[in-house]
Coordinates of C-alpha atoms in Angstrom, one line a residue:
M1 CA 311.9 171.4 46.5
R2 CA 311.4 170.9 42.7
H3 CA 308.8 168.8 40.7
P4 CA 310.1 165.9 38.5
I5 CA 309.1 167.7 35.9
P6 CA 310.6 170.8 35.2
G7 CA 309.3 174.0 35.6
L8 CA 306.6 172.5 38.8
W9 CA 307.4 173.6 42.6
S10 CA 306.0 171.6 45.7
S11 CA 304.5 172.6 48.8
G12 CA 306.8 175.3 50.5
S13 CA 309.4 175.2 47.5
E14 CA 310.9 178.6 46.3
G15 CA 308.5 181.3 44.3
G16 CA 305.3 179.7 46.5
V17 CA 304.2 178.0 43.3
N18 CA 302.4 174.7 44.7
D19 CA 302.0 171.4 43.0
R20 CA 299.8 169.4 45.4
L21 CA 299.8 165.7 44.5
C22 CA 298.2 163.1 46.4
S23 CA 298.2 159.4 46.4
P24 CA 295.8 157.1 43.6
E25 CA 292.8 156.5 46.1
D26 CA 292.6 160.1 46.2
S27 CA 293.6 160.8 42.4
E28 CA 290.4 158.4 41.8
Q29 CA 287.8 160.1 43.7
Q30 CA 289.6 164.2 43.0
P31 CA 289.7 165.9 39.7
A32 CA 292.7 167.4 38.8
I33 CA 292.7 170.7 38.1
L34 CA 296.2 172.8 35.6
L35 CA 296.5 176.1 36.7
L36 CA 298.5 178.0 34.5
D37 CA 299.6 181.8 35.1
D38 CA 303.4 183.8 35.4
D39 CA 301.5 185.8 38.2
R40 CA 302.6 183.3 41.1
N41 CA 300.6 185.6 44.0
L42 CA 297.7 184.4 41.5
L43 CA 298.6 180.9 41.2
T44 CA 298.8 180.4 45.1
A45 CA 295.4 182.3 45.5
L46 CA 293.6 179.9 43.4
E47 CA 295.5 176.9 45.1
G48 CA 294.2 178.0 48.2
L49 CA 290.9 178.5 47.1
L50 CA 290.5 174.6 45.1
E51 CA 292.3 172.6 48.2
G52 CA 290.1 170.1 49.7
D53 CA 288.0 169.9 46.7
Y54 CA 290.4 169.5 43.7
R55 CA 294.4 167.8 43.4
V56 CA 296.0 171.0 41.9
I57 CA 298.8 171.4 39.7
S58 CA 300.7 175.1 39.1
V59 CA 303.2 175.8 36.4
T60 CA 303.8 179.3 35.1
S61 CA 304.7 178.7 31.6
G62 CA 302.4 176.4 28.5
V63 CA 305.7 174.6 27.6
R64 CA 305.6 173.1 31.2
A65 CA 301.6 172.8 31.0
L66 CA 302.0 170.9 27.7
D67 CA 304.5 168.4 30.0
V68 CA 302.4 167.7 32.2
L69 CA 299.0 167.0 30.1
Q70 CA 301.5 164.3 28.7
V71 CA 302.0 162.2 31.6
E72 CA 299.3 163.8 33.9
P73 CA 294.9 163.1 33.9
V74 CA 293.7 166.4 33.9
A75 CA 289.9 167.5 34.1
V76 CA 290.0 170.8 33.6
I77 CA 292.8 173.7 32.8
V78 CA 292.7 176.7 33.6
S79 CA 294.9 179.8 32.0
D80 CA 295.4 183.1 31.8
Q81 CA 295.2 184.6 28.0
I82 CA 298.1 186.5 28.3
M83 CA 301.7 184.6 28.5
P84 CA 304.8 185.0 27.8
G85 CA 305.6 182.8 24.9
M86 CA 302.5 180.8 24.1
S87 CA 298.8 182.8 24.6
G88 CA 296.3 180.8 26.6
D89 CA 294.2 180.2 23.6
E90 CA 296.7 178.9 21.5
L91 CA 298.0 176.7 24.7
L92 CA 294.3 174.9 24.8
A93 CA 294.4 174.5 20.9
R94 CA 297.8 172.4 21.5
A95 CA 296.0 170.7 24.5
A96 CA 293.2 169.5 22.8
A97 CA 295.2 167.1 20.3
I98 CA 297.0 165.8 23.5
C99 CA 293.7 165.0 26.2
D100 CA 290.2 165.6 27.2
A101 CA 290.7 168.3 29.5
N102 CA 287.8 171.1 29.7
G103 CA 289.6 174.6 29.1
I104 CA 288.6 177.6 31.5
L105 CA 290.6 181.0 30.2
L106 CA 290.6 184.1 32.6
T107 CA 290.9 187.3 30.7
G108 CA 290.7 191.2 30.3
C109 CA 288.7 193.1 27.8
E110 CA 291.4 193.1 25.4
D111 CA 291.6 189.8 24.9
L112 CA 287.8 189.2 23.9
D113 CA 288.4 188.7 20.1
A114 CA 290.8 186.0 20.9
V115 CA 288.7 184.5 23.2
A116 CA 285.5 184.2 20.5
R117 CA 287.4 182.9 18.6
A118 CA 288.6 180.2 20.8
I119 CA 284.6 179.5 21.4
N120 CA 283.9 179.2 18.3
Q121 CA 286.1 177.2 17.2
G122 CA 285.5 174.9 20.3
R123 CA 288.5 175.0 22.4
I124 CA 287.5 176.1 25.1
F125 CA 284.8 175.4 27.8
G126 CA 284.3 178.8 28.9
F127 CA 286.1 182.2 30.0
L128 CA 286.0 184.7 33.1
R129 CA 286.8 188.2 32.4
K130 CA 289.2 189.8 35.1
P131 CA 288.6 190.8 37.7
F132 CA 285.8 188.2 38.9
A133 CA 284.9 187.0 42.0
P134 CA 286.2 183.6 43.4
E135 CA 282.8 182.2 43.6
Q136 CA 282.5 182.6 39.7
L137 CA 285.2 180.9 39.3
L138 CA 284.6 178.0 41.7
M139 CA 281.2 177.2 39.6
L140 CA 283.0 177.7 36.1
I141 CA 285.7 174.5 37.6
R142 CA 282.9 172.9 39.3
R143 CA 280.3 172.5 35.7
A144 CA 283.9 171.9 33.8
A145 CA 284.4 169.2 36.2
E146 CA 281.7 167.6 35.4
H147 CA 280.9 167.8 32.3
Y148 CA 284.7 165.9 31.6
R149 CA 283.8 163.6 34.3
L150 CA 280.5 162.7 32.3
T151 CA 282.5 162.7 28.9
R152 CA 284.8 160.5 29.9
E153 CA 281.8 158.2 31.5
L154 CA 280.3 158.9 27.6
K155 CA 283.7 157.5 26.2
V156 CA 284.4 154.4 28.2
E157 CA 280.8 153.3 27.3
R158 CA 281.2 154.0 24.4
E159 CA 284.4 152.1 23.9
L160 CA 282.8 149.2 25.5
L161 CA 279.9 149.5 23.3
R162 CA 282.9 149.2 20.4
C163 CA 284.7 146.6 21.8
L164 CA 281.6 144.2 22.4
M165 CA 280.4 145.4 18.9
D166 CA 284.1 144.3 17.2
S167 CA 284.2 141.2 19.3
T168 CA 281.3 139.2 19.5
P169 CA 280.4 136.4 16.9
D170 CA 276.3 137.5 17.3
L171 CA 275.2 139.5 14.7
I172 CA 274.0 143.3 15.8
A173 CA 272.2 146.3 14.1
F174 CA 271.1 149.5 14.7
R175 CA 268.0 150.8 12.5
D176 CA 265.8 153.7 12.3
Q177 CA 261.9 153.4 11.9
H178 CA 262.5 153.1 8.1
G179 CA 264.6 150.1 8.5
R180 CA 267.9 152.1 7.2
F181 CA 271.0 151.0 9.1
F182 CA 272.6 153.4 11.0
R183 CA 275.0 150.7 13.0
L184 CA 276.1 147.7 12.9
N185 CA 278.9 144.8 13.6
R186 CA 281.4 143.6 11.7
S187 CA 279.4 140.3 12.0
M188 CA 276.1 141.6 10.3
A189 CA 277.9 142.8 7.7
T190 CA 279.6 139.8 6.8
A191 CA 276.4 138.0 7.1
L192 CA 275.4 140.7 4.5
G193 CA 278.1 139.7 2.7
L194 CA 280.2 143.0 3.1
T195 CA 283.2 144.2 3.2
A196 CA 282.9 146.6 5.8
P197 CA 280.1 147.9 7.9
E198 CA 280.1 151.3 6.7
K199 CA 278.7 150.0 3.5
A200 CA 275.4 149.0 4.8
L201 CA 275.0 152.4 6.2
G202 CA 271.9 154.6 5.2
K203 CA 270.2 150.9 3.4
T204 CA 267.8 149.0 3.7
L205 CA 267.6 145.0 3.9
P206 CA 266.0 145.1 0.4
E207 CA 268.3 147.3 -0.5
L208 CA 271.2 144.8 0.2
G209 CA 269.0 142.4 -1.8
F210 CA 267.2 140.6 1.3
R211 CA 263.9 140.3 2.3
E212 CA 261.9 142.3 5.2
S213 CA 260.8 139.5 7.7
G214 CA 257.6 141.7 8.2
A215 CA 258.0 140.5 12.5
D216 CA 256.8 142.6 14.6
P217 CA 259.4 145.9 16.2
A218 CA 260.3 143.4 19.6
V219 CA 260.2 139.6 18.6
D220 CA 262.1 136.6 19.6
R221 CA 262.1 134.8 16.7
T222 CA 264.1 132.0 14.5
E223 CA 265.0 133.7 10.8
R224 CA 266.7 132.3 7.6
L225 CA 268.9 134.3 5.8
L226 CA 271.0 133.3 2.5
A227 CA 274.0 134.3 2.5
P228 CA 276.7 134.1 -0.5
E229 CA 278.1 130.9 1.5
G230 CA 274.7 129.7 1.7
A231 CA 271.7 129.0 3.6
R232 CA 271.9 130.6 7.4
W233 CA 269.7 129.9 10.7
Y234 CA 269.6 132.8 13.2
S235 CA 267.9 133.0 16.7
T236 CA 266.6 137.1 16.5
T237 CA 265.4 139.2 19.2
R238 CA 264.5 142.9 18.4
A239 CA 263.6 145.9 20.5
G240 CA 262.2 148.9 19.6
F241 CA 263.7 152.3 21.3
A242 CA 262.8 155.5 21.1
L243 CA 265.7 158.2 19.6
M244 CA 266.4 161.9 20.0
D245 CA 264.4 163.3 18.2
G246 CA 261.5 161.7 18.7
S247 CA 261.3 158.9 16.4
H248 CA 261.7 155.6 16.7
G249 CA 264.1 152.5 16.1
S250 CA 265.0 148.9 16.6
V251 CA 268.1 147.4 17.8
S252 CA 268.2 143.2 16.5
I253 CA 271.3 140.5 17.8
S254 CA 271.3 137.4 16.1
R255 CA 272.9 134.1 16.8
D256 CA 273.9 131.8 14.5
I257 CA 272.1 128.7 15.2
T258 CA 272.5 126.7 12.0
E259 CA 274.2 123.9 13.4
R260 CA 272.0 123.7 16.2
Q261 CA 269.1 123.5 13.8
Q262 CA 271.0 120.7 11.8
F263 CA 271.5 118.9 14.6
Q264 CA 267.9 119.3 15.9
K265 CA 266.5 118.1 12.1
E266 CA 269.3 115.2 12.5
L267 CA 267.7 114.4 15.9
L268 CA 264.4 114.8 14.5
C269 CA 265.1 112.3 12.0
H270 CA 266.6 109.5 14.1
A271 CA 263.4 110.1 16.3
S272 CA 261.3 109.4 13.4
E273 CA 263.6 106.3 12.7
L274 CA 263.6 105.0 16.1
K275 CA 259.6 105.3 16.5
L276 CA 258.8 103.6 13.6
L277 CA 261.6 100.7 14.9
N278 CA 259.9 100.7 18.0
Q279 CA 256.6 100.3 16.3
D280 CA 257.9 97.4 14.5
L281 CA 259.4 96.1 17.5
R282 CA 256.2 96.3 19.3
Q283 CA 254.2 94.9 16.9
F284 CA 256.6 91.8 16.1
A285 CA 256.2 91.1 20.5
F286 CA 252.8 91.5 20.6
A287 CA 252.4 88.9 17.4
T288 CA 254.9 86.2 19.2
A289 CA 253.3 86.2 21.9
H290 CA 249.6 86.5 20.5
H291 CA 250.5 83.4 18.3
L292 CA 252.9 81.0 21.0
Q293 CA 249.6 81.1 22.8
E294 CA 248.2 78.7 20.6
P295 CA 250.6 75.8 20.7
L296 CA 251.2 76.2 24.4
R297 CA 247.9 75.9 24.9
Q298 CA 247.8 72.9 22.2
V299 CA 250.1 71.6 24.4
A300 CA 248.8 71.9 27.6
S301 CA 245.8 70.3 26.5
C302 CA 247.1 66.7 25.3
L303 CA 249.1 66.3 28.6
E304 CA 245.6 66.7 30.5
L305 CA 243.9 64.5 27.9
I306 CA 247.0 62.0 28.2
A307 CA 247.0 62.2 31.9
R308 CA 242.5 61.6 31.7
R309 CA 243.4 57.9 29.6
S310 CA 246.4 56.8 30.8
P311 CA 246.7 56.3 35.1
L312 CA 250.2 57.7 35.8
Q313 CA 252.9 56.8 38.6
D314 CA 253.8 58.9 41.4
D315 CA 257.1 60.0 40.0
D316 CA 255.4 60.3 36.3
R317 CA 252.9 62.5 38.3
Q318 CA 255.2 64.8 39.6
L319 CA 257.1 65.3 36.1
F320 CA 253.7 65.5 34.3
D321 CA 252.5 68.1 36.7
F322 CA 255.6 70.6 36.4
A323 CA 254.9 70.2 32.5
V324 CA 251.4 71.3 33.0
A325 CA 252.6 74.1 35.5
G326 CA 255.6 75.3 33.0
A327 CA 253.3 75.1 30.0
R328 CA 250.2 77.6 32.0
R329 CA 253.1 79.9 33.1
M330 CA 254.6 80.6 29.8
K331 CA 251.1 81.4 28.7
A332 CA 250.6 83.4 32.0
L333 CA 254.3 84.9 30.7
L334 CA 253.2 85.6 27.1
R335 CA 249.9 87.2 28.4
G336 CA 251.6 89.4 30.3
A337 CA 254.7 90.1 27.9
Q338 CA 251.6 91.3 25.5
A339 CA 250.0 93.6 27.4
Y340 CA 253.0 95.1 28.3
T341 CA 253.7 96.4 25.0
A342 CA 250.1 97.5 24.4
L343 CA 250.7 100.0 27.3
E344 CA 249.9 103.4 26.0
I345 CA 248.7 106.6 27.3
R346 CA 245.1 107.0 25.6
E347 CA 243.1 109.7 27.5
R348 CA 244.5 112.3 30.2
T349 CA 242.1 113.4 32.8
W350 CA 241.3 114.4 36.1
V351 CA 241.7 111.3 38.4
D352 CA 240.9 111.0 42.4
C353 CA 243.2 108.8 43.5
D354 CA 241.4 108.9 47.0
A355 CA 238.2 107.4 45.4
L356 CA 239.9 104.8 42.9
L357 CA 242.0 103.3 46.1
K358 CA 238.6 102.9 47.8
S359 CA 237.1 101.3 44.6
L360 CA 240.7 99.0 43.8
A361 CA 240.2 97.5 47.9
E362 CA 236.5 96.8 47.2
Q363 CA 237.7 94.8 44.6
L364 CA 240.2 93.1 46.1
R365 CA 238.3 92.4 49.3
P366 CA 237.4 89.0 48.7
R367 CA 240.9 87.8 48.1
D368 CA 241.8 88.4 51.4
A369 CA 239.7 89.9 54.1
Q370 CA 242.0 90.3 56.8
A371 CA 244.1 92.7 54.7
V372 CA 244.1 96.4 55.5
I373 CA 244.4 99.0 52.5
R374 CA 244.2 102.5 53.7
G375 CA 244.6 105.8 51.9
V376 CA 245.7 109.3 53.6
E377 CA 245.0 112.5 52.3
L378 CA 245.5 111.8 48.4
P379 CA 245.4 114.3 45.6
T380 CA 243.5 114.6 42.7
V381 CA 246.3 114.0 39.5
Y382 CA 245.9 114.8 35.5
A383 CA 246.8 111.4 34.4
D384 CA 245.3 108.5 32.2
R385 CA 242.5 106.7 34.6
D386 CA 243.2 103.5 33.1
L387 CA 246.7 103.3 33.5
L388 CA 247.0 105.0 36.7
E389 CA 244.3 102.1 37.9
L390 CA 246.9 99.2 37.1
L391 CA 249.4 101.2 38.7
F392 CA 248.0 100.8 42.2
R393 CA 246.3 97.2 41.4
H394 CA 249.8 96.2 40.6
L395 CA 251.8 97.7 43.6
V396 CA 248.3 96.8 46.1
E397 CA 248.5 93.2 45.2
N398 CA 252.4 92.9 44.8
S399 CA 252.2 94.2 48.4
L400 CA 249.4 91.4 48.9
A401 CA 251.2 88.9 47.5
Y402 CA 254.9 89.0 49.1
R403 CA 253.1 89.2 52.7
A404 CA 254.6 88.1 56.1
E405 CA 253.0 86.4 58.4
S406 CA 250.8 88.9 60.1
P407 CA 247.9 90.2 58.2
P408 CA 249.2 92.8 54.9
R409 CA 248.7 96.5 55.5
V410 CA 249.6 98.3 52.9
L411 CA 249.6 102.3 53.2
V412 CA 249.2 104.6 50.7
K413 CA 250.4 108.6 51.2
A414 CA 251.2 111.5 48.5
G415 CA 252.9 115.1 49.4
L416 CA 253.6 117.9 46.8
Q417 CA 257.6 117.5 46.4
D418 CA 259.7 120.0 43.6
G419 CA 256.6 120.7 41.3
S420 CA 255.3 116.7 41.3
W421 CA 253.4 114.3 43.3
L422 CA 255.2 111.9 45.7
F423 CA 253.4 108.8 46.5
S424 CA 254.3 106.1 48.6
V425 CA 253.2 102.6 49.2
S426 CA 254.4 100.7 52.2
D427 CA 253.7 97.5 53.4
N428 CA 254.6 95.1 56.1
G429 CA 255.7 92.1 54.0
I430 CA 258.5 89.9 54.1
G431 CA 261.1 93.1 52.6
I432 CA 263.5 92.9 49.8
P433 CA 267.5 92.1 50.1
E434 CA 269.0 95.8 49.4
E435 CA 270.8 93.7 46.4
Y436 CA 267.7 93.0 44.0
Q437 CA 265.8 96.6 45.2
D438 CA 266.9 98.2 42.3
R439 CA 266.9 95.2 40.0
V440 CA 262.8 94.7 40.4
F441 CA 261.3 97.6 38.1
E442 CA 263.3 94.9 35.5
M443 CA 261.1 92.4 33.0
F444 CA 261.5 88.8 34.3
Q445 CA 263.1 88.8 37.2
R446 CA 263.3 86.1 39.1
L447 CA 264.6 87.8 42.9
G448 CA 265.5 84.8 45.4
P449 CA 263.4 82.4 46.8
G450 CA 260.7 80.9 44.1
S451 CA 258.0 81.8 46.8
W452 CA 259.0 85.8 45.7
D453 CA 257.7 84.7 42.3
V454 CA 254.5 83.0 42.3
R455 CA 253.3 85.5 39.2
T456 CA 254.7 86.7 36.3
G457 CA 257.4 88.9 37.2
L458 CA 256.2 91.7 34.7
G459 CA 254.0 93.5 37.8
L460 CA 256.4 96.0 38.9
A461 CA 258.0 96.3 34.8
V462 CA 254.9 97.4 33.9
C463 CA 254.6 99.9 36.6
R464 CA 257.2 101.6 35.7
K465 CA 256.6 102.3 32.5
I466 CA 253.1 103.6 33.5
V467 CA 255.2 106.3 35.4
G468 CA 257.2 106.7 33.0
F469 CA 254.4 107.9 30.8
H470 CA 253.3 110.1 33.2
G471 CA 256.8 111.9 33.8
G472 CA 257.9 110.4 36.7
Q473 CA 260.3 108.0 38.3
I474 CA 259.8 105.2 40.3
W475 CA 262.1 103.4 43.3
C476 CA 262.1 101.3 46.7
R477 CA 262.7 101.6 49.8
S478 CA 263.3 98.3 52.1
C479 CA 265.3 97.4 55.5
Y480 CA 265.7 93.8 54.9
P481 CA 265.4 91.5 56.7
N482 CA 263.0 93.7 58.9
P483 CA 259.6 93.5 57.6
G484 CA 258.3 96.3 54.9
T485 CA 258.6 97.5 51.6
S486 CA 258.0 101.1 50.2
I487 CA 257.9 101.7 47.1
H488 CA 258.0 105.6 45.7
F489 CA 256.3 107.0 42.6
T490 CA 256.6 110.6 41.3
L491 CA 254.0 112.1 38.9
R492 CA 254.7 115.6 37.6
V493 CA 252.5 118.2 38.0
P494 CA 251.4 119.8 34.0
S495 CA 252.7 122.8 34.2
S496 CA 249.9 124.4 31.7
L497 CA 246.7 122.6 30.5
P498 CA 243.7 123.7 28.4
E499 CA 241.3 126.4 30.5
A500 CA 238.3 123.5 30.6
L501 CA 240.6 120.7 32.0
Q502 CA 242.1 123.5 34.7
E503 CA 241.7 122.4 38.2
P504 CA 242.9 124.0 41.2
V505 CA 245.9 121.7 43.1
E506 CA 245.5 121.7 46.9
C507 CA 248.9 121.9 48.1
R508 CA 248.8 119.2 51.4
P509 CA 251.8 118.7 53.9
D510 CA 254.8 116.5 52.5
L511 CA 253.4 112.9 53.5
A512 CA 255.8 110.7 51.3
A513 CA 257.7 109.4 54.3
G514 CA 257.1 105.4 54.5
A515 CA 254.6 103.7 56.8
S516 CA 255.5 103.3 60.1

């Protein structure tokens, strides 16, 4: 049976010449060998020799071989030198223009001059003189097929590199140890003001009108490049490597970050403006709170003098007491607002939370002898001691203020979680309705009955500000109307500290759950 390409025969066909084809899966694994000889008996013998390891295609003329090479991916061509119509070396020369197959010539002694010319011209991979041992041919074909495979892989790698170099907007350049370009992509050439990459080959940056950065060969840095259309900023990564001749070179990849630099510059400008605005607002709030306290003090003093000079009726006395209490409360609110605006971190140090809580419990004991304030394995944290003490004071006093009928119990626990210390301050107080739990940290919030708001309403707002200073978050949980509330907050564990301040952090079990 004839093969679709004229001049080829399939297995069992007339003349005994075989064209062994296989499935696409086998084709990907087995290299194709093209056998060319006008001796059909020799072709049959060679097919049997190569069967199993290769996909074999047999032809009897050079013209038919060229037809095969147009449609079949062939790894190795094995051709007799003396062929009717077209010699073996002529075939391999024409095949080189069609494909990358490696050529092997089978020749006699009288053909050595032609073979030598073909080898010198690089048209053949190797040759065998007749007669030859089968093992010799197998070894030569194996070497030629492996060479073809490596050449194809190298070609694919080069094509991938070319696609990368041509398609990426990043600037890629390879330079030798003297700083001369030996390869660069079009983006790099454009950044250098060149119309083609070839115009930079063999030249250095100074020769192209640019200043060398003087950076270490292996470095990541941000660089400014003065291009024809103006200055551009690039984030550049450099790496050194050794060349095959023993010299050294470097590759650099630069990404245009001009827009990002401009955005960061604008962001810094806005941040500076915002900082100045916040300072103005802070000074205004502080001054306002300070200066309003004096008129309120005068109002309260005058009311008290009036009460001493003129006896008041019961109804008048009640109104009078409301006025005095309102003036005093307003004064307390102004003092609280003044303290709130003055909050800032002054100095961070290592703070023993366990010792801090014990000291606070001793200070609060005279106010409520029945209160139980307890800490469980509290850590040592890196924070502003004064602010941390104020944080615990507000949280504990808040628990004592909103107590239930039973003696107040406050439990403070902590554990490591996701790179931060997670604290919980739990009590057995009256609890907080769900609709107020997200609002308790806002300033001057009056949450529900007046009995809840006997103080200024700034304590938890101060807590939120202190926790924010330390890079943490704060929230509350309560199962109202059941008693008890848990305030949770996080304090970030610093990733790096000056050596003098470093202290090992003991990892304790996670104790973040609320008190039971």
